[in-house]
mmCIF file of C-alpha atoms in Angstrom:
data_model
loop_
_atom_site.group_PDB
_atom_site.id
_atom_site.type_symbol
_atom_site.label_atom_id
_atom_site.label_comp_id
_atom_site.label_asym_id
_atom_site.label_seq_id
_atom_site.Cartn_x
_atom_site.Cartn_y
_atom_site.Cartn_z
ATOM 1 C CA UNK A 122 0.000 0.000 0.000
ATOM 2 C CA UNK A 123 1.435 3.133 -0.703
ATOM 3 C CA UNK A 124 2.398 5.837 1.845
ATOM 4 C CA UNK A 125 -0.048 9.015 1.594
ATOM 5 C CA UNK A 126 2.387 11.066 2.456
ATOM 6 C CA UNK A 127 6.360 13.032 2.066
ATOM 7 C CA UNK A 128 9.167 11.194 3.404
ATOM 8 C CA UNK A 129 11.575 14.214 3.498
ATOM 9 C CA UNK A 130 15.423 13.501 4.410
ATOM 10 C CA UNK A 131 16.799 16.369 6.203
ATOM 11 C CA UNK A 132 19.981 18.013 7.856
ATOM 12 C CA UNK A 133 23.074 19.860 7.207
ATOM 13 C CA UNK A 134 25.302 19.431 4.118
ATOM 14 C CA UNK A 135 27.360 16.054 5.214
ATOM 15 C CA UNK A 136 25.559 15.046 8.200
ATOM 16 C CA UNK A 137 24.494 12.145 6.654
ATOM 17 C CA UNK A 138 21.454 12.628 4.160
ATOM 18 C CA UNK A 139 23.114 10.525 1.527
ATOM 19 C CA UNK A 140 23.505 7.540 3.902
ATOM 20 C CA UNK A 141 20.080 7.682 5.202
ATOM 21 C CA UNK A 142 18.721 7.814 1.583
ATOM 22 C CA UNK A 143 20.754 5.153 0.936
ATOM 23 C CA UNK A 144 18.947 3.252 3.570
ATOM 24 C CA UNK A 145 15.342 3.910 2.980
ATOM 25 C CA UNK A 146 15.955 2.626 -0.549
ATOM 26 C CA UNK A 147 17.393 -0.994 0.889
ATOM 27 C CA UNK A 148 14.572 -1.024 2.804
ATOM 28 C CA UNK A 149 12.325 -1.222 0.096
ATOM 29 C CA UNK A 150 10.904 2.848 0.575
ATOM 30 C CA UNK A 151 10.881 4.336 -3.422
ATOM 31 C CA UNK A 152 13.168 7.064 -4.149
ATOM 32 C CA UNK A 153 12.810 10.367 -5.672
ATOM 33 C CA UNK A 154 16.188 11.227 -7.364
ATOM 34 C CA UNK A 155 17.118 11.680 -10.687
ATOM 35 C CA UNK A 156 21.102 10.972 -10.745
ATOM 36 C CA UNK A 157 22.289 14.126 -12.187
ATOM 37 C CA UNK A 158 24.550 14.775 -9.143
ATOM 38 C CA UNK A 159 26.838 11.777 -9.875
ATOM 39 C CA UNK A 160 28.615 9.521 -7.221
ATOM 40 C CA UNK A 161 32.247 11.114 -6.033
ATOM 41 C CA UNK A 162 34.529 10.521 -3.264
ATOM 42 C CA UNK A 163 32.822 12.485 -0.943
ATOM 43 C CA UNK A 164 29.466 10.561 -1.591
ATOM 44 C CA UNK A 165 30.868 6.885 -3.308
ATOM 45 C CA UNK A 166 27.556 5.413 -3.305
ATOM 46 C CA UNK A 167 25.613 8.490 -4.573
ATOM 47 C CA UNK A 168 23.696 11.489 -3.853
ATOM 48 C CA UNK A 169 20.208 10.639 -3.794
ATOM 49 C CA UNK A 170 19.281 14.032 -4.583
ATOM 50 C CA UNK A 171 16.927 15.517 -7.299
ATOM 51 C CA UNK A 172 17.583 18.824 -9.325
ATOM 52 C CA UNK A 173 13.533 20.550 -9.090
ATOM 53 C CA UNK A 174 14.554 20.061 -4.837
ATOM 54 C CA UNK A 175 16.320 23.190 -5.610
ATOM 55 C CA UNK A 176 13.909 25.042 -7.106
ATOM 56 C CA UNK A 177 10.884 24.512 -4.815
ATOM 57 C CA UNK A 178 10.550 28.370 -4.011
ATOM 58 C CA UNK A 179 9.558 28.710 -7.358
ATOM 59 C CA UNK A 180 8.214 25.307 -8.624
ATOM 60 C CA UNK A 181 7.427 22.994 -5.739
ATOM 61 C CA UNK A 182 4.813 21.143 -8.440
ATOM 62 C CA UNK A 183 7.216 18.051 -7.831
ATOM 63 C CA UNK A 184 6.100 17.474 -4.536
ATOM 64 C CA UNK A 185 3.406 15.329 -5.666
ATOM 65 C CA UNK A 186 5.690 13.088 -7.174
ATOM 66 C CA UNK A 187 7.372 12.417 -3.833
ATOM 67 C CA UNK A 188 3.467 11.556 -1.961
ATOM 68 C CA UNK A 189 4.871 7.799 -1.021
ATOM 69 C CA UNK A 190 8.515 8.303 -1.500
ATOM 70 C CA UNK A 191 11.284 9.636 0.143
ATOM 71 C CA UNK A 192 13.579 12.764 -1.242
ATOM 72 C CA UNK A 193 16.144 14.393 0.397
ATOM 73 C CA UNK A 194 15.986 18.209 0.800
ATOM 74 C CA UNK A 195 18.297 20.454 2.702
ATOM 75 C CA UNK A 196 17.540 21.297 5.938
ATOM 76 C CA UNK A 197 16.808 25.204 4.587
ATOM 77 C CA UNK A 198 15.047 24.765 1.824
ATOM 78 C CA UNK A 199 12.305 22.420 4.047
ATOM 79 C CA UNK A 200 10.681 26.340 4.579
ATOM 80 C CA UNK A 201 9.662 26.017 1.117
ATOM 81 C CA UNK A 202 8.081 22.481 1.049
ATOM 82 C CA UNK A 203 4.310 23.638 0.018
ATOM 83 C CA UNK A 204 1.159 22.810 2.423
ATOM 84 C CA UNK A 205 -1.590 20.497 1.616
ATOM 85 C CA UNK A 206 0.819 17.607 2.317
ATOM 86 C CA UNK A 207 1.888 15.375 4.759
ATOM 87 C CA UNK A 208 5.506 15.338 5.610
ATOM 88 C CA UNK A 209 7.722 12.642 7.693
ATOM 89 C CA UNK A 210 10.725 14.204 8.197
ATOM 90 C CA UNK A 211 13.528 12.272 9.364
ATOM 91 C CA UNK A 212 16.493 14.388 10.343
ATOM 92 C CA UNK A 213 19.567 13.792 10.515
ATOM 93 C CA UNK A 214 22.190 14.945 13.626
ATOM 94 C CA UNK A 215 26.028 14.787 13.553
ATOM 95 C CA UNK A 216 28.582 16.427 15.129
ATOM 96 C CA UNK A 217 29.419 20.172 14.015
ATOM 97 C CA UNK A 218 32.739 19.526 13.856
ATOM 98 C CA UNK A 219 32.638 16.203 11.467
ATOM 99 C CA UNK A 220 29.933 18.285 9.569
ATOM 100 C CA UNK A 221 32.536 21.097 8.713
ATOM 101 C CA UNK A 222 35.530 18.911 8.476
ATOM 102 C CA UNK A 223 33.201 17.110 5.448
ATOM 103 C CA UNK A 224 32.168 20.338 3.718
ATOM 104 C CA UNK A 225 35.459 21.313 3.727
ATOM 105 C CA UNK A 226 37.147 18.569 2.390
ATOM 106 C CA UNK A 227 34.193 18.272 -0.502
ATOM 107 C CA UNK A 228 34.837 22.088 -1.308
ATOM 108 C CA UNK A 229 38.980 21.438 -1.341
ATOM 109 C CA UNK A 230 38.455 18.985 -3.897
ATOM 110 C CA UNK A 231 35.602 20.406 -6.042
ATOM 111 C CA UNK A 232 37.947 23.586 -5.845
ATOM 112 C CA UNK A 233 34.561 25.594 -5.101
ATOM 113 C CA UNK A 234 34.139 28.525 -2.690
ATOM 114 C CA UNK A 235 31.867 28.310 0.504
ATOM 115 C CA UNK A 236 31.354 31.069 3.248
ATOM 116 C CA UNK A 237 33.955 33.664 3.632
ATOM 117 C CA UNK A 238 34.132 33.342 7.166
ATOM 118 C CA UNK A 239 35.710 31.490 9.554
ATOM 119 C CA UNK A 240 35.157 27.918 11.013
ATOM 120 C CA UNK A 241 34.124 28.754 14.463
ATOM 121 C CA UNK A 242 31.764 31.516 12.811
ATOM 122 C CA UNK A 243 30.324 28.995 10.612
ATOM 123 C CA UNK A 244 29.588 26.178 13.170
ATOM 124 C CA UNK A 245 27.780 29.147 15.294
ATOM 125 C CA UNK A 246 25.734 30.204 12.644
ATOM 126 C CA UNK A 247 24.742 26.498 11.113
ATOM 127 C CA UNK A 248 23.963 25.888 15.122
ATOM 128 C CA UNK A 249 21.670 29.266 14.954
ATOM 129 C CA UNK A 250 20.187 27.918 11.804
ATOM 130 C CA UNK A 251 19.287 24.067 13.207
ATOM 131 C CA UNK A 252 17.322 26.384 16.230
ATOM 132 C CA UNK A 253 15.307 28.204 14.614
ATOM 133 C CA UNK A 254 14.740 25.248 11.993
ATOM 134 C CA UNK A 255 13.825 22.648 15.351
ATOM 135 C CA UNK A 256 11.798 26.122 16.080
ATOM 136 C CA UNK A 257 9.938 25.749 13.433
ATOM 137 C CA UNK A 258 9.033 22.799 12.559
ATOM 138 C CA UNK A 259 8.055 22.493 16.097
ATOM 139 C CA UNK A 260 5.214 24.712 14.949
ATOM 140 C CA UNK A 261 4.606 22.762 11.761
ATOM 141 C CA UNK A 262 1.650 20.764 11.874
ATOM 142 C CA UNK A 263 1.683 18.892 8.675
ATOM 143 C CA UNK A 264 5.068 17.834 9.536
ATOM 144 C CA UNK A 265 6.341 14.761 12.003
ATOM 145 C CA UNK A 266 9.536 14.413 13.248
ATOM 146 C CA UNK A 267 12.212 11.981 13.443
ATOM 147 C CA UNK A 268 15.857 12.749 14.355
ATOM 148 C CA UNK A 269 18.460 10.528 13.720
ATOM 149 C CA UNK A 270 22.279 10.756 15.360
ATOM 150 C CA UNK A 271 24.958 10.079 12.605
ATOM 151 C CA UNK A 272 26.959 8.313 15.051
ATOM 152 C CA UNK A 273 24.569 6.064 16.254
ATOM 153 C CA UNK A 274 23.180 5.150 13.101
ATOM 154 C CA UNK A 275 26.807 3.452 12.470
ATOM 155 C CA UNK A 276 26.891 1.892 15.751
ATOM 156 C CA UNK A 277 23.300 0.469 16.477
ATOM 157 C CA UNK A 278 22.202 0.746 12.775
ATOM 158 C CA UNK A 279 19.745 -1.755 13.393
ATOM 159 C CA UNK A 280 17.910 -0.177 16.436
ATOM 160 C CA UNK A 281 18.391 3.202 14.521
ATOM 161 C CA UNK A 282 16.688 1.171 11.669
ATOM 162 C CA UNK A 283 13.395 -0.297 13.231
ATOM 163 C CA UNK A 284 12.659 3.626 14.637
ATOM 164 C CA UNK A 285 12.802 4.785 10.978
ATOM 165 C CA UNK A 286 10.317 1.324 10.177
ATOM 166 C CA UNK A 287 8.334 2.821 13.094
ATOM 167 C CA UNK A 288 8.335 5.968 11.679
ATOM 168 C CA UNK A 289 6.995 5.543 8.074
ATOM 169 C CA UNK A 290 4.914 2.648 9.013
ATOM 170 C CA UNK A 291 4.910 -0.829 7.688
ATOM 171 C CA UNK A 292 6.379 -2.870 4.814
ATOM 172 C CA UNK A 293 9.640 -1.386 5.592
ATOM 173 C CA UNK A 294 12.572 -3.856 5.736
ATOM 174 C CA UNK A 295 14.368 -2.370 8.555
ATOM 175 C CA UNK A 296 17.124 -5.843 8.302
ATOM 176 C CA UNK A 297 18.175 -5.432 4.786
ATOM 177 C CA UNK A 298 18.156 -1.495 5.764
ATOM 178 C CA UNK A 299 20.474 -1.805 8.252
ATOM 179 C CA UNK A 300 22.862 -3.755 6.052
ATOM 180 C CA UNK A 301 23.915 -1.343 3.478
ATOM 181 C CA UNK A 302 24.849 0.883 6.656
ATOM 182 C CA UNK A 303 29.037 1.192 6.389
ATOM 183 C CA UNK A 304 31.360 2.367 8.647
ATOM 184 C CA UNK A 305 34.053 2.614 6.176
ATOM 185 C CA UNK A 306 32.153 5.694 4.718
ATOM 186 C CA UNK A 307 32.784 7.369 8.350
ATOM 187 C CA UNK A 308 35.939 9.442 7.445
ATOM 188 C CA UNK A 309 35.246 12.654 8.975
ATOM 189 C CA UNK A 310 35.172 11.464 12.615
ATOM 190 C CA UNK A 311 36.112 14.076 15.328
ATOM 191 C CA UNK A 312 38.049 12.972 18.074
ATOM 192 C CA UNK B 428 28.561 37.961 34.041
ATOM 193 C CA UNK B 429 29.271 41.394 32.477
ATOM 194 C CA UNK B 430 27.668 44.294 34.450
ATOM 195 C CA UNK B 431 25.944 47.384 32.144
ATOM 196 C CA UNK B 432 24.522 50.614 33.447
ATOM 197 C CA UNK B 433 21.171 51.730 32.293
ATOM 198 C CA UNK B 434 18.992 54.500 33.022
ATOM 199 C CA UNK B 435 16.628 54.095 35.692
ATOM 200 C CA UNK B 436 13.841 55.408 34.418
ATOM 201 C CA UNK B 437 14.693 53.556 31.064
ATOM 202 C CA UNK B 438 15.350 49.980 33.139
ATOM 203 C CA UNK B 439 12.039 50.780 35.072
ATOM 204 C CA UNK B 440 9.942 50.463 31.810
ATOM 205 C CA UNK B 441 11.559 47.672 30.781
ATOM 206 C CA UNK B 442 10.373 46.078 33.925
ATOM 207 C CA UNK B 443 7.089 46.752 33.592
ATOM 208 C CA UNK B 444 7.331 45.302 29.846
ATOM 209 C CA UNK B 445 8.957 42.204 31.207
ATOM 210 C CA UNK B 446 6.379 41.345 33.609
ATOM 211 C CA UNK B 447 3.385 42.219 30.897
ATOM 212 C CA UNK B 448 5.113 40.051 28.208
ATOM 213 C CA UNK B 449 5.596 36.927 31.026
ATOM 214 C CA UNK B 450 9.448 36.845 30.749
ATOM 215 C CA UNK B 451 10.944 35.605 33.750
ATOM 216 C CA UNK B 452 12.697 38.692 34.836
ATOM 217 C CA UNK B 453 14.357 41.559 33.385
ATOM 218 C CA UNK B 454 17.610 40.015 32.805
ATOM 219 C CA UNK B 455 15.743 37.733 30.239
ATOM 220 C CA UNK B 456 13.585 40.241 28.356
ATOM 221 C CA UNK B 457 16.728 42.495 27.826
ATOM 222 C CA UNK B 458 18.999 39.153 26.938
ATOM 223 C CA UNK B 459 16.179 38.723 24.325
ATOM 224 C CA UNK B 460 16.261 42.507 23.232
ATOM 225 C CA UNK B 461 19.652 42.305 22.403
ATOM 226 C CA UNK B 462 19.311 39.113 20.968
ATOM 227 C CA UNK B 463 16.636 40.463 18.858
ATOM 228 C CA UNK B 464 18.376 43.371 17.648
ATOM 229 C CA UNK B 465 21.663 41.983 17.300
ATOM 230 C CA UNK B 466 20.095 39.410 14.552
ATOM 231 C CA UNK B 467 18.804 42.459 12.657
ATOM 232 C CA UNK B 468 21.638 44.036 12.129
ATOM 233 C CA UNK B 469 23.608 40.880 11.166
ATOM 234 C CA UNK B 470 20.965 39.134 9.295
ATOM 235 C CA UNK B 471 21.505 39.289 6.138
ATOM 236 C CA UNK B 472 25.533 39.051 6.194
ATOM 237 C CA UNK B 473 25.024 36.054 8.127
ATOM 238 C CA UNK B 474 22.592 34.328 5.722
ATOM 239 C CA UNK B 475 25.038 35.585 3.128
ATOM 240 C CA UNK B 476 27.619 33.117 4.853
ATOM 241 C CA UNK B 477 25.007 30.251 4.928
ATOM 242 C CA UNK B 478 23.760 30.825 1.260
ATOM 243 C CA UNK B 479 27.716 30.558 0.187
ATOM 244 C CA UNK B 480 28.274 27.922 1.763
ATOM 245 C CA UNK B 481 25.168 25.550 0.858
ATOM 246 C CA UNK B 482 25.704 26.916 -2.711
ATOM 247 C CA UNK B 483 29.424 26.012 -2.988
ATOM 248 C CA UNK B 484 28.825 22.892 -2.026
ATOM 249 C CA UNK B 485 25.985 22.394 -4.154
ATOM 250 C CA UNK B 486 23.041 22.086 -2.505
ATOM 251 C CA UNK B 487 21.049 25.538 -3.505
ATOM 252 C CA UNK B 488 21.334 26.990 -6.394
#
């Protein structure tokens, strides 16, 4: 039977979207993505992401190709998901530290530019932004809310896996989720 | 904790404005004043910094 509503896959740039998309899918939840942001070394196994995400401020019409899926959305651009929908929002948590150390190390080797300021700036204004965001959604009544902790989705991935089969109901393999969970993609860990 | 002077008859209204608006004390309702005004005037460079950021790496466009 399929889902009546959004799963939307949430967070900060590297704190683990990709991973948890990865996992729905295994699972057996459909995907919305469209592959035009191509596996890398920063994300082997994928992006999961799809291009119209980006453009939902002034075309969210592909939201009701995601009713029974899941798509991953960044955590700012959830403001712009459209009403007259119901969203299950799983959201992933790491810590600020590994978060940074990623998007650094993906904008060394794309050679692109990110914010002009420094790194203890930066993990006090993403840590502004997550407030208001929990804020919000707080508020947000066609939304439910699941957070997920990077770290201990890599050490009790399968307890972390039957809360997300919890979550967005039945028919969800939360086993064969919990397999394609790999510590070897863990590289930014802060000690 | 950092001490500030203030005018009384300026910290006496804002008294009276903490109790009406149900903040705890005056300590919190200036905190949040500051707070407040502080995010307007460094809005938008912040969100500048955020928008760079999420765009370099490629997830806004």
């Amino acid at each position: 039977m399929e889902r009546a509503f959004v799963t939307v896959v949430s967070g900060l740039p590297r704190s683990g979207t990709s991973m948890m998309m990865q996992v729905l899918a295994a699972g057996g939840l459909p995907i919305l993505s469209d592959g035009i942001r191509e596996k890398d070394p920063d994300n082997p196994r994928g992006y999961y992401e799809y291009e119209p995400v980006k453009k939902t401020k002034q075309d969210p019409s592909w939201v009701k190709l995601a009713v029974g899926k899941a798509v991953k959305v960044i955590y700012s651009l959830v403001y712009e998901l459209p009403a007259g929908y119901n969203y299950r929002l799983i959201f992933m948590q790491r810590n600020m530290d590994e978060v940074l150390a990623s998007q650094k190390k993906m904008l060394d080797r794309s050679g692109r530019q990110g914010a002009k300021v420094s790194e203890a700036e930066l993990a006090a204004l993403f840590q502004k932004q997550l407030t208001d965001f929990y804020k919000w959604i707080a508020g947000q009544a066609q939304f439910s809310i699941l957070t997920v902790n990077h770290r201990q989705m890599l050490s009790s991935t399968l307890i972390e896996c039957k809360k997300i089969a919890g979550f967005i109901g039945e028919d969800f393999d939360d086993e064969a989720a919990a397999a394609v969970v790999s510590p070897l993609l863990y590289r930014n860990r802060w000690k | 904790m950092a001490k500030i002077k203030i005018d009384s008859k300026l910290y006496d209204r804002a008294k009276k404005f903490a109790e009406l608006e149900g903040y705890s004390g005056i300590e919190e309702f200036i905190c949040s004043v500051i707070e407040e005004k502080i995010a307007l005037i460094d809005g938008p460079a912040d969100q500048k910094a955020v928008h760079d950021q999420l765009r370099g790496l490629g997830y806004i466009e």
